[in-house]
Amino acid sequence: MRIPPSMFAQPTIEAIEKEIDAKYPNRVIYDVGLVICRYNDSLEVGEGICVAGDGGAHHEVVFQLVVFRPFVDEVCIGTIIASNEQGLQVSLGFFDEIFIPAYWMLRPSHYEPNTGLWVWVPPDYDAEQQQDENHSSEMSGEPQDNESGFEMELGSSIRFKVKALEFTQVTNTVKGVQATTTTTSKYYGGANSNKTSPSDMHHSSNTNDDNPGPVRKRSSSVDLTNNDKTPACFYIVASICEDGLGLLSWWSPVKDDEEELDCK
């Protein structure tokens, strides 16, 4: 860590920790995660070293950080902040780069262009029964579900499962702007299969012989010279394609038994 000359009058430990707090929080470390804050005091602080042409003091420091990096298959709860034909964008409040693609939606689901929302229609969905429930909800002032299914409205709380972590590093090279992405995800495929990409996961998700294997890392590079949009440095691909996942309101516990006990 570099300590500028303006901080030489301060105790060394205090100056170093101030520099750590200014440099690392809210920063993504490649293939590590999003730094939240410094954890506790510094473990080791070396002697200050002066470098030619630099008036600051450089210290070798061992310290700990609180980092956000969910593991693959971890279940989290967030809020829907955007919806389009490609899928849903979810926020955790401090992190917004979470995307649920169309192929990881609960099946069967479809996108409604008129409302701009995704709608889940369960196989045993009864539209007439739901219409009656909506009427009762309207009388009680509770939120209603779409008569053609369950809408995933913006601002709704949603439970999702992490499927892949993607770290992207953009560098300027002789060939132009290059983006190198490291993806951590589970390997989907049988003994003779090479299905590791999200689209391949989608095609293999309905087969019985393709079971998720161990967590793997893979890297790829893309030329961004003619691309105006820079990808996020940390990106999470998530899924709601399982029972219990999706909007929290879909899986609320039934309170009929509790109400009967209260009446007795």
CSV table of C-alpha atoms in Angstrom, one decimal:
chain,number,residue,atom,x,y,z
A,1,MET,CA,0.0,0.0,0.0
A,2,ARG,CA,1.2,3.5,-0.9
A,3,ILE,CA,1.0,6.2,1.8
A,4,PRO,CA,1.2,9.7,0.4
A,5,PRO,CA,3.5,12.3,2.1
A,6,SER,CA,0.4,14.2,3.3
A,7,MET,CA,-0.4,11.3,5.7
A,8,PHE,CA,3.1,10.8,7.2
A,9,ALA,CA,2.1,12.7,10.4
A,10,GLN,CA,-0.5,10.0,11.1
A,11,PRO,CA,0.2,6.6,12.7
A,12,THR,CA,1.3,4.1,10.1
A,13,ILE,CA,-1.5,1.6,10.8
A,14,GLU,CA,-4.2,4.3,10.7
A,15,ALA,CA,-2.9,5.8,7.5
A,16,ILE,CA,-2.8,2.3,5.8
A,17,GLU,CA,-6.3,1.4,6.9
A,18,LYS,CA,-7.6,4.7,5.5
A,19,GLU,CA,-6.0,4.0,2.2
A,20,ILE,CA,-7.5,0.4,2.1
A,21,ASP,CA,-10.9,1.8,2.9
A,22,ALA,CA,-10.6,4.4,0.1
A,23,LYS,CA,-9.3,1.9,-2.5
A,24,TYR,CA,-11.1,-1.4,-2.2
A,25,PRO,CA,-14.8,-1.1,-1.1
A,26,ASN,CA,-17.3,-1.2,-3.9
A,27,ARG,CA,-14.6,-2.5,-6.3
A,28,VAL,CA,-14.6,-5.8,-8.2
A,29,ILE,CA,-11.5,-7.9,-7.9
A,30,TYR,CA,-11.2,-10.1,-10.9
A,31,ASP,CA,-12.2,-13.7,-10.2
A,32,VAL,CA,-12.6,-12.9,-6.5
A,33,GLY,CA,-15.8,-10.8,-6.1
A,34,LEU,CA,-17.3,-7.5,-5.1
A,35,VAL,CA,-15.5,-6.0,-2.1
A,36,ILE,CA,-17.9,-4.8,0.6
A,37,CYS,CA,-15.5,-3.5,3.3
A,38,ARG,CA,-12.3,-4.1,5.2
A,39,TYR,CA,-12.5,-6.8,7.8
A,40,ASN,CA,-10.9,-6.1,11.2
A,41,ASP,CA,-7.4,-4.7,11.6
A,42,SER,CA,-4.5,-5.4,9.3
A,43,LEU,CA,-2.7,-8.7,10.0
A,44,GLU,CA,0.8,-7.7,9.0
A,45,VAL,CA,2.4,-4.4,8.0
A,46,GLY,CA,5.9,-4.3,6.6
A,47,GLU,CA,8.5,-1.5,6.7
A,48,GLY,CA,8.0,1.5,4.5
A,49,ILE,CA,10.0,1.6,1.3
A,50,CYS,CA,10.8,4.6,-0.8
A,51,VAL,CA,10.8,4.4,-4.6
A,52,ALA,CA,12.8,6.6,-6.9
A,53,GLY,CA,10.6,9.4,-8.3
A,54,ASP,CA,7.8,8.8,-5.7
A,55,GLY,CA,7.6,10.7,-2.5
A,56,GLY,CA,5.2,8.2,-0.9
A,57,ALA,CA,6.0,5.3,1.4
A,58,HIS,CA,5.2,1.8,0.1
A,59,HIS,CA,4.3,-0.9,2.7
A,60,GLU,CA,3.6,-4.6,2.2
A,61,VAL,CA,0.4,-5.3,4.0
A,62,VAL,CA,-1.6,-8.4,4.8
A,63,PHE,CA,-5.3,-7.6,5.4
A,64,GLN,CA,-8.7,-9.2,5.1
A,65,LEU,CA,-11.8,-8.0,3.1
A,66,VAL,CA,-15.5,-8.9,3.2
A,67,VAL,CA,-16.3,-9.9,-0.4
A,68,PHE,CA,-19.6,-10.7,-2.1
A,69,ARG,CA,-19.2,-13.8,-4.2
A,70,PRO,CA,-22.1,-16.3,-4.0
A,71,PHE,CA,-21.3,-19.9,-4.7
A,72,VAL,CA,-22.9,-21.8,-7.6
A,73,ASP,CA,-26.4,-23.2,-6.6
A,74,GLU,CA,-26.7,-20.7,-3.7
A,75,VAL,CA,-30.3,-19.5,-3.2
A,76,CYS,CA,-30.8,-15.7,-2.7
A,77,ILE,CA,-33.7,-13.2,-2.6
A,78,GLY,CA,-33.7,-10.0,-4.6
A,79,THR,CA,-35.9,-7.5,-6.3
A,80,ILE,CA,-36.9,-7.4,-10.0
A,81,ILE,CA,-35.7,-4.1,-11.5
A,82,ALA,CA,-36.0,-4.7,-15.2
A,83,SER,CA,-37.8,-7.0,-17.7
A,84,ASN,CA,-37.4,-7.7,-21.4
A,85,GLU,CA,-37.7,-10.5,-23.9
A,86,GLN,CA,-34.3,-11.8,-22.9
A,87,GLY,CA,-35.2,-12.2,-19.2
A,88,LEU,CA,-35.3,-10.5,-15.8
A,89,GLN,CA,-32.7,-8.2,-14.1
A,90,VAL,CA,-32.6,-8.6,-10.4
A,91,SER,CA,-31.0,-6.4,-7.7
A,92,LEU,CA,-29.8,-7.2,-4.2
A,93,GLY,CA,-29.8,-3.5,-3.2
A,94,PHE,CA,-26.0,-3.3,-3.3
A,95,PHE,CA,-25.5,-5.3,-6.5
A,96,ASP,CA,-27.6,-5.1,-9.7
A,97,GLU,CA,-25.8,-7.3,-12.2
A,98,ILE,CA,-28.0,-10.4,-11.8
A,99,PHE,CA,-29.8,-11.7,-14.8
A,100,ILE,CA,-32.4,-14.5,-15.1
A,101,PRO,CA,-32.4,-15.5,-18.8
A,102,ALA,CA,-35.5,-16.8,-20.6
A,103,TYR,CA,-34.2,-20.4,-20.6
A,104,TRP,CA,-34.0,-20.4,-16.8
A,105,MET,CA,-37.6,-19.3,-16.2
A,106,LEU,CA,-40.2,-21.6,-14.6
A,107,ARG,CA,-41.8,-23.6,-17.3
A,108,PRO,CA,-44.1,-22.7,-19.0
A,109,SER,CA,-43.4,-19.0,-18.9
A,110,HIS,CA,-43.8,-16.4,-21.7
A,111,TYR,CA,-43.1,-12.7,-22.2
A,112,GLU,CA,-46.1,-10.3,-22.6
A,113,PRO,CA,-45.1,-7.5,-25.0
A,114,ASN,CA,-48.1,-5.4,-24.0
A,115,THR,CA,-47.2,-5.3,-20.3
A,116,GLY,CA,-43.5,-5.8,-20.7
A,117,LEU,CA,-43.6,-8.6,-18.0
A,118,TRP,CA,-42.9,-12.3,-17.9
A,119,VAL,CA,-45.9,-14.5,-17.0
A,120,TRP,CA,-45.7,-18.0,-15.5
A,121,VAL,CA,-48.7,-20.3,-16.3
A,122,PRO,CA,-48.6,-23.5,-14.1
A,123,PRO,CA,-49.7,-26.7,-15.9
A,124,ASP,CA,-52.7,-27.1,-13.6
A,125,TYR,CA,-53.7,-23.4,-13.7
A,126,ASP,CA,-57.4,-22.7,-13.5
A,127,ALA,CA,-58.3,-19.3,-15.0
A,128,GLU,CA,-61.8,-19.3,-13.7
A,129,GLN,CA,-60.7,-20.1,-10.1
A,130,GLN,CA,-58.0,-17.5,-10.3
A,131,GLN,CA,-60.6,-14.9,-11.5
A,132,ASP,CA,-62.7,-15.7,-8.4
A,133,GLU,CA,-59.6,-15.4,-6.2
A,134,ASN,CA,-58.7,-12.1,-7.8
A,135,HIS,CA,-62.2,-10.8,-7.1
A,136,SER,CA,-61.8,-11.7,-3.4
A,137,SER,CA,-58.4,-10.1,-3.4
A,138,GLU,CA,-59.8,-6.9,-4.9
A,139,MET,CA,-62.4,-6.7,-2.2
A,140,SER,CA,-59.7,-7.2,0.5
A,141,GLY,CA,-57.3,-4.8,-1.1
A,142,GLU,CA,-54.6,-7.5,-1.7
A,143,PRO,CA,-52.5,-7.7,-4.9
A,144,GLN,CA,-54.0,-9.7,-7.8
A,145,ASP,CA,-52.6,-12.2,-10.3
A,146,ASN,CA,-53.0,-11.9,-14.0
A,147,GLU,CA,-56.0,-13.9,-15.3
A,148,SER,CA,-53.7,-15.6,-17.8
A,149,GLY,CA,-51.1,-16.6,-15.3
A,150,PHE,CA,-48.8,-15.1,-12.6
A,151,GLU,CA,-47.0,-11.9,-13.6
A,152,MET,CA,-43.5,-11.1,-12.5
A,153,GLU,CA,-44.0,-7.5,-11.8
A,154,LEU,CA,-41.2,-4.9,-11.3
A,155,GLY,CA,-40.4,-4.3,-7.7
A,156,SER,CA,-41.5,-7.8,-6.6
A,157,SER,CA,-39.3,-9.9,-4.3
A,158,ILE,CA,-38.0,-13.0,-6.1
A,159,ARG,CA,-36.1,-16.1,-4.9
A,160,PHE,CA,-33.5,-17.4,-7.4
A,161,LYS,CA,-30.6,-19.8,-7.6
A,162,VAL,CA,-27.1,-18.8,-8.8
A,163,LYS,CA,-26.1,-20.8,-11.9
A,164,ALA,CA,-22.9,-19.0,-13.1
A,165,LEU,CA,-20.5,-16.3,-12.1
A,166,GLU,CA,-18.8,-14.3,-14.9
A,167,PHE,CA,-15.8,-12.0,-14.4
A,168,THR,CA,-14.8,-9.9,-17.4
A,169,GLN,CA,-11.5,-8.0,-17.8
A,170,VAL,CA,-11.2,-5.4,-20.6
A,171,THR,CA,-7.7,-4.7,-21.9
A,172,ASN,CA,-6.3,-2.6,-24.8
A,173,THR,CA,-4.1,-4.8,-27.0
A,174,VAL,CA,-2.3,-4.4,-30.4
A,175,LYS,CA,-5.3,-6.1,-32.0
A,176,GLY,CA,-7.8,-3.7,-30.3
A,177,VAL,CA,-10.0,-3.8,-27.2
A,178,GLN,CA,-10.3,-7.4,-25.8
A,179,ALA,CA,-12.7,-8.7,-23.2
A,180,THR,CA,-11.6,-11.8,-21.3
A,181,THR,CA,-14.3,-13.5,-19.4
A,182,THR,CA,-13.9,-16.3,-16.8
A,183,THR,CA,-17.1,-18.2,-16.1
A,184,THR,CA,-17.6,-20.4,-13.0
A,185,SER,CA,-20.5,-22.8,-13.4
A,186,LYS,CA,-21.5,-26.4,-13.1
A,187,TYR,CA,-20.7,-28.8,-15.9
A,188,TYR,CA,-23.9,-30.0,-17.5
A,189,GLY,CA,-23.6,-33.2,-19.6
A,190,GLY,CA,-23.0,-36.9,-19.7
A,191,ALA,CA,-19.8,-38.8,-20.1
A,192,ASN,CA,-19.8,-38.0,-23.9
A,193,SER,CA,-21.1,-34.5,-23.7
A,194,ASN,CA,-19.4,-31.1,-23.7
A,195,LYS,CA,-22.4,-29.0,-22.6
A,196,THR,CA,-21.1,-26.1,-20.5
A,197,SER,CA,-22.5,-23.0,-21.9
A,198,PRO,CA,-25.8,-21.5,-20.6
A,199,SER,CA,-27.6,-22.2,-24.0
A,200,ASP,CA,-26.4,-25.8,-23.8
A,201,MET,CA,-27.6,-26.1,-20.3
A,202,HIS,CA,-31.0,-25.1,-21.5
A,203,HIS,CA,-31.1,-27.7,-24.2
A,204,SER,CA,-30.0,-30.4,-21.8
A,205,SER,CA,-32.1,-29.4,-18.8
A,206,ASN,CA,-35.0,-31.6,-19.8
A,207,THR,CA,-33.0,-34.7,-20.4
A,208,ASN,CA,-32.6,-37.4,-17.8
A,209,ASP,CA,-29.1,-38.5,-18.8
A,210,ASP,CA,-27.5,-35.1,-18.4
A,211,ASN,CA,-26.8,-34.5,-14.7
A,212,PRO,CA,-24.9,-31.4,-13.3
A,213,GLY,CA,-21.3,-32.3,-12.5
A,214,PRO,CA,-18.6,-30.5,-10.6
A,215,VAL,CA,-18.1,-26.7,-10.6
A,216,ARG,CA,-15.8,-25.7,-13.5
A,217,LYS,CA,-14.0,-22.6,-14.7
A,218,ARG,CA,-13.6,-21.7,-18.4
A,219,SER,CA,-12.3,-18.6,-20.1
A,220,SER,CA,-13.1,-16.9,-23.4
A,221,SER,CA,-12.0,-13.7,-25.2
A,222,VAL,CA,-14.1,-11.4,-27.3
A,223,ASP,CA,-13.1,-8.4,-29.5
A,224,LEU,CA,-14.8,-5.2,-28.4
A,225,THR,CA,-13.1,-2.9,-30.8
A,226,ASN,CA,-16.3,-2.1,-32.7
A,227,ASN,CA,-18.6,-2.5,-29.7
A,228,ASP,CA,-19.7,0.6,-27.9
A,229,LYS,CA,-21.1,-1.3,-24.9
A,230,THR,CA,-18.6,-2.6,-22.3
A,231,PRO,CA,-19.7,-5.7,-20.4
A,232,ALA,CA,-20.1,-5.7,-16.6
A,233,CYS,CA,-16.9,-6.7,-14.8
A,234,PHE,CA,-18.9,-9.0,-12.5
A,235,TYR,CA,-22.1,-10.7,-13.7
A,236,ILE,CA,-24.4,-13.4,-12.2
A,237,VAL,CA,-26.6,-15.7,-14.2
A,238,ALA,CA,-29.5,-17.1,-12.1
A,239,SER,CA,-32.4,-19.4,-12.4
A,240,ILE,CA,-36.0,-19.8,-11.1
A,241,CYS,CA,-36.6,-23.1,-13.0
A,242,GLU,CA,-37.4,-25.1,-9.9
A,243,ASP,CA,-40.2,-25.5,-7.4
A,244,GLY,CA,-39.9,-23.0,-4.6
A,245,LEU,CA,-38.1,-20.4,-6.7
A,246,GLY,CA,-39.7,-17.3,-8.2
A,247,LEU,CA,-41.8,-14.6,-6.6
A,248,LEU,CA,-42.1,-15.0,-2.8
A,249,SER,CA,-45.9,-14.5,-3.1
A,250,TRP,CA,-46.2,-17.7,-5.1
A,251,TRP,CA,-44.9,-19.9,-2.3
A,252,SER,CA,-46.4,-18.2,0.7
A,253,PRO,CA,-47.3,-20.7,3.5
A,254,VAL,CA,-51.0,-21.6,3.8
A,255,LYS,CA,-52.4,-20.2,7.1
A,256,ASP,CA,-55.8,-22.0,7.0
A,257,ASP,CA,-54.7,-24.5,9.7
A,258,GLU,CA,-53.5,-21.7,12.0
A,259,GLU,CA,-56.7,-19.7,11.5
A,260,GLU,CA,-58.8,-22.8,12.5
A,261,LEU,CA,-56.7,-23.2,15.6
A,262,ASP,CA,-57.3,-19.5,16.5
A,263,CYS,CA,-61.0,-19.9,16.0
A,264,LYS,CA,-61.1,-22.9,18.4
